[in-house]
Short mmCIF file of C-alpha atoms in Angstrom, two decimals:
data_model
loop_
_atom_site.label_atom_id
_atom_site.label_comp_id
_atom_site.label_asym_id
_atom_site.label_seq_id
_atom_site.Cartn_x
_atom_site.Cartn_y
_atom_site.Cartn_z
CA GLU O 26 105.63 -13.57 169.63
CA ALA O 27 105.68 -12.09 166.26
CA GLY O 28 102.64 -10.29 164.95
CA VAL O 29 100.54 -10.78 162.12
CA ALA O 30 102.60 -9.40 159.05
CA GLN O 31 100.85 -7.69 156.17
CA SER O 32 102.49 -6.54 152.82
CA PRO O 33 102.41 -4.13 151.22
CA ARG O 34 101.57 -1.09 153.69
CA TYR O 35 100.66 1.08 150.82
CA LYS O 36 99.38 0.32 146.92
CA ILE O 37 97.77 2.92 144.76
CA ILE O 38 96.57 1.39 141.41
CA GLU O 39 94.25 2.38 138.51
CA LYS O 40 90.89 1.16 138.38
CA ARG O 41 90.39 -1.74 136.49
CA GLN O 42 94.16 -2.91 137.17
CA SER O 43 94.88 -6.07 139.42
CA VAL O 44 96.39 -5.94 143.03
CA ALA O 45 97.29 -8.76 145.87
CA PHE O 46 97.87 -8.42 149.13
CA TRP O 47 99.88 -10.76 151.64
CA CYS O 48 99.41 -12.18 155.03
CA ASN O 49 101.75 -14.10 157.61
CA PRO O 50 99.30 -14.87 160.62
CA ILE O 51 100.76 -15.80 163.80
CA SER O 52 102.58 -19.29 164.10
CA GLY O 53 100.25 -21.66 165.38
CA HIS O 54 96.94 -19.93 164.50
CA ALA O 55 94.75 -21.73 162.77
CA THR O 56 92.14 -19.27 161.85
CA LEU O 57 92.55 -16.56 159.46
CA TYR O 58 90.38 -13.59 158.57
CA TRP O 59 90.60 -10.69 156.03
CA TYR O 60 88.45 -7.50 156.74
CA GLN O 61 88.00 -4.59 154.71
CA GLN O 62 87.81 -1.12 156.30
CA ILE O 63 86.26 1.73 154.41
CA LEU O 64 87.33 5.12 155.61
CA GLY O 65 84.81 6.12 158.13
CA GLN O 66 83.51 2.59 158.76
CA GLY O 67 84.12 -0.34 160.75
CA PRO O 68 85.96 -3.39 159.41
CA LYS O 69 83.60 -5.83 157.49
CA LEU O 70 84.31 -9.63 157.01
CA LEU O 71 85.52 -10.25 153.69
CA ILE O 72 86.46 -14.21 154.41
CA GLN O 73 87.52 -16.52 157.18
CA PHE O 74 90.02 -19.43 156.64
CA GLN O 75 90.19 -22.63 159.27
CA ASN O 76 93.27 -24.05 158.39
CA ASN O 77 93.29 -24.15 154.39
CA GLY O 78 89.60 -24.38 154.11
CA VAL O 79 86.95 -21.62 153.65
CA VAL O 80 84.61 -21.10 156.77
CA ASP O 81 82.87 -17.95 155.51
CA ASP O 82 82.75 -15.90 152.26
CA SER O 83 79.43 -14.70 152.27
CA GLN O 84 80.50 -11.00 151.85
CA LEU O 85 83.36 -11.55 149.40
CA PRO O 86 82.59 -9.98 145.90
CA LYS O 87 83.68 -13.03 144.17
CA ASP O 88 83.33 -11.65 140.93
CA ARG O 89 86.68 -9.67 141.55
CA PHE O 90 88.09 -10.84 145.03
CA SER O 91 89.77 -13.85 145.44
CA ALA O 92 91.65 -15.53 148.40
CA GLU O 93 93.96 -18.49 149.03
CA ARG O 94 95.39 -19.93 152.06
CA LEU O 95 97.23 -22.90 150.33
CA LYS O 96 99.30 -24.56 153.08
CA GLY O 97 97.28 -23.20 155.90
CA VAL O 98 99.63 -20.68 156.88
CA ASP O 99 100.30 -17.75 154.68
CA SER O 100 97.30 -16.04 152.71
CA THR O 101 96.77 -14.01 149.75
CA LEU O 102 93.94 -11.75 148.94
CA LYS O 103 93.31 -10.52 145.34
CA ILE O 104 91.49 -8.00 143.45
CA GLN O 105 90.89 -8.11 139.95
CA PRO O 106 89.84 -5.68 138.58
CA ALA O 107 89.83 -2.89 140.79
CA LYS O 108 87.03 -0.74 141.26
CA LEU O 109 87.09 2.88 143.12
CA GLU O 110 84.94 1.72 145.74
CA ASP O 111 87.55 -0.58 146.80
CA SER O 112 89.79 1.96 148.22
CA ALA O 113 90.05 0.71 151.93
CA VAL O 114 92.61 -0.80 154.34
CA TYR O 115 92.61 -4.20 154.06
CA LEU O 116 93.11 -6.08 157.27
CA CYS O 117 94.12 -9.49 157.98
CA ALA O 118 93.68 -11.04 161.45
CA SER O 119 94.41 -14.40 162.90
CA SER O 120 93.35 -16.25 165.95
CA ARG O 121 94.56 -19.42 167.68
CA PHE O 122 90.66 -20.53 168.19
CA ARG O 123 88.15 -20.85 165.99
CA THR O 124 85.62 -19.06 168.00
CA GLY O 125 87.14 -16.00 168.19
CA ASP O 126 86.23 -15.75 171.86
CA TYR O 127 89.59 -14.58 173.06
CA GLY O 128 89.86 -12.16 170.25
CA TYR O 129 91.94 -11.39 167.30
CA THR O 130 95.53 -10.28 166.34
CA PHE O 131 95.34 -7.69 163.63
CA GLY O 132 97.90 -7.08 160.99
CA SER O 133 98.93 -3.16 160.39
CA GLY O 134 96.80 -3.42 157.08
CA THR O 135 97.23 -2.62 153.63
CA ARG O 136 95.86 0.93 152.59
CA LEU O 137 94.93 0.69 148.78
CA THR O 138 93.78 3.48 146.79
CA VAL O 139 92.17 3.18 143.55
CA VAL O 140 92.21 6.28 141.25
CA ALA K 29 69.62 -8.55 161.40
CA GLN K 30 72.81 -8.58 163.41
CA ARG K 31 74.00 -4.97 163.89
CA VAL K 32 76.20 -2.91 166.28
CA THR K 33 75.63 0.68 166.24
CA GLN K 34 78.07 3.33 167.91
CA PRO K 35 75.81 6.74 168.04
CA GLU K 36 78.80 9.03 168.55
CA LYS K 37 81.45 9.47 166.11
CA LEU K 38 83.64 11.60 168.32
CA LEU K 39 83.64 12.02 171.96
CA SER K 40 85.86 14.92 173.69
CA VAL K 41 86.24 15.13 177.21
CA PHE K 42 88.83 16.79 179.66
CA LYS K 43 91.51 14.80 181.51
CA GLY K 44 90.25 13.44 184.61
CA ALA K 45 86.74 13.74 183.74
CA PRO K 46 84.28 10.25 183.32
CA VAL K 47 84.36 8.43 180.13
CA GLU K 48 81.46 6.24 178.41
CA LEU K 49 81.68 5.22 174.67
CA LYS K 50 77.99 3.97 174.07
CA CYS K 51 77.49 0.65 172.06
CA ASN K 52 74.13 -0.93 171.18
CA TYR K 53 73.65 -4.28 169.46
CA SER K 54 71.07 -6.07 167.64
CA TYR K 55 71.20 -9.98 167.94
CA SER K 56 68.75 -12.79 168.49
CA GLY K 57 71.14 -15.21 170.42
CA SER K 58 73.59 -14.87 173.41
CA PRO K 59 76.03 -12.42 172.10
CA GLU K 60 79.63 -12.18 172.59
CA LEU K 61 80.95 -8.59 172.78
CA PHE K 62 84.35 -6.98 172.69
CA TRP K 63 85.83 -3.63 172.59
CA TYR K 64 88.69 -2.64 170.15
CA VAL K 65 90.98 0.01 170.05
CA GLN K 66 93.45 1.70 167.79
CA TYR K 67 95.80 4.55 168.88
CA SER K 68 97.34 6.41 166.18
CA ARG K 69 99.67 4.62 164.01
CA GLN K 70 99.47 1.35 165.73
CA ARG K 71 97.11 -1.48 164.66
CA LEU K 72 93.83 -2.26 165.63
CA GLN K 73 93.99 -4.32 169.26
CA LEU K 74 91.84 -6.11 171.59
CA LEU K 75 91.27 -3.78 174.75
CA LEU K 76 88.51 -6.24 176.73
CA ARG K 77 85.98 -8.72 175.96
CA HIS K 78 82.88 -9.29 178.00
CA ILE K 79 83.16 -12.96 178.85
CA SER K 80 86.33 -12.08 180.91
CA ARG K 81 84.63 -9.26 183.01
CA GLU K 82 88.24 -7.69 183.33
CA SER K 83 89.19 -4.12 183.74
CA ILE K 84 92.08 -3.12 181.30
CA LYS K 85 93.61 0.22 181.42
CA GLY K 86 90.74 1.41 184.01
CA PHE K 87 88.21 0.48 181.38
CA THR K 88 85.31 -1.70 181.96
CA ALA K 89 82.17 -2.87 180.36
CA ASP K 90 78.94 -4.26 181.00
CA LEU K 91 76.55 -6.28 179.14
CA ASN K 92 73.06 -5.07 179.56
CA LYS K 93 70.83 -7.60 177.34
CA GLY K 94 67.78 -5.92 178.48
CA GLU K 95 68.91 -2.69 176.90
CA THR K 96 71.06 -4.35 174.35
CA SER K 97 74.25 -2.31 175.39
CA PHE K 98 77.65 -3.05 176.21
CA HIS K 99 79.12 0.55 176.99
CA LEU K 100 82.62 1.40 177.75
CA LYS K 101 83.44 3.13 180.81
CA LYS K 102 86.22 4.93 182.59
CA PRO K 103 85.67 7.09 185.66
CA PHE K 104 88.85 9.31 184.83
CA ALA K 105 90.24 9.99 181.41
CA GLN K 106 93.65 9.99 180.42
CA GLU K 107 95.23 11.94 177.46
CA GLU K 108 97.17 8.43 176.51
CA ASP K 109 93.05 7.05 176.17
CA SER K 110 93.18 9.17 173.08
CA ALA K 111 92.17 6.64 170.17
CA MET K 112 89.41 5.21 167.84
CA TYR K 113 87.51 2.68 169.77
CA TYR K 114 85.32 -0.20 168.20
CA CYS K 115 82.75 -1.98 169.72
CA ALA K 116 82.31 -5.50 168.08
CA LEU K 117 79.85 -8.51 168.37
CA SER K 118 80.78 -12.33 167.59
CA SER K 119 77.72 -13.53 165.53
CA SER K 120 78.27 -17.20 166.47
CA SER K 121 80.47 -18.84 168.72
CA ASN K 122 81.17 -21.25 165.86
CA THR K 123 82.94 -19.25 163.58
CA GLY K 124 84.34 -16.25 165.34
CA LYS K 125 83.10 -13.96 162.82
CA LEU K 126 83.02 -10.21 164.13
CA ILE K 127 80.71 -7.45 163.26
CA PHE K 128 82.33 -4.13 164.07
CA GLY K 129 80.57 -0.96 164.90
CA GLN K 130 81.61 2.25 162.80
CA GLY K 131 83.78 3.54 165.76
CA THR K 132 84.14 6.40 168.09
CA THR K 133 86.95 8.56 168.43
CA LEU K 134 87.68 9.49 171.84
CA GLN K 135 89.65 13.01 172.27
CA VAL K 136 91.15 13.69 175.66
CA LYS K 137 92.27 17.04 176.01
CA PRO K 138 94.61 18.45 178.44
#
């Protein structure tokens, strides 16, 4: 099966600019996650979707971050405006099962640098 | 608070030596624990999960609820085991959200 696709692979923007990341999960995977991984740290969940509904967005900085999964397939994560501390790798993952007991499949990530 | 701690940032061993990557967790309920691995220039991937009690690539991990640990072990390290390893905790079987440790880089020297 095809893996989780993410684009772009790299992005460099200036602070206060906007940026968007795209994710296409594995076909048939109802659960989609966005994680933020800051250099030297483990991934941290930003938002979890079950189909097109949000399950958990408790750690999403909602004043600047937004995400959507309109048709329950592709997802977009947006940052507006970006801050220096948003520099990180943004990982998308998908799972067939909501519980995650069988683990996720991760995409390659988008490396964001805010200057 | 739910937390995963990997006390070592870097573990360096020689080929053929035993390996133990430490993971301790803090969780009040019944945990689901995982080890993920990221090889150089590859994506993060699941290595093993405690509920399956399986051995993958010679690695095993045993959940010790008394010590709240889930250490990853391999009796004889190989150079191809060099990678970043993350321990992760599923905070709720209802959501699948994972809480990751900071990761340990395993370096296996020839």
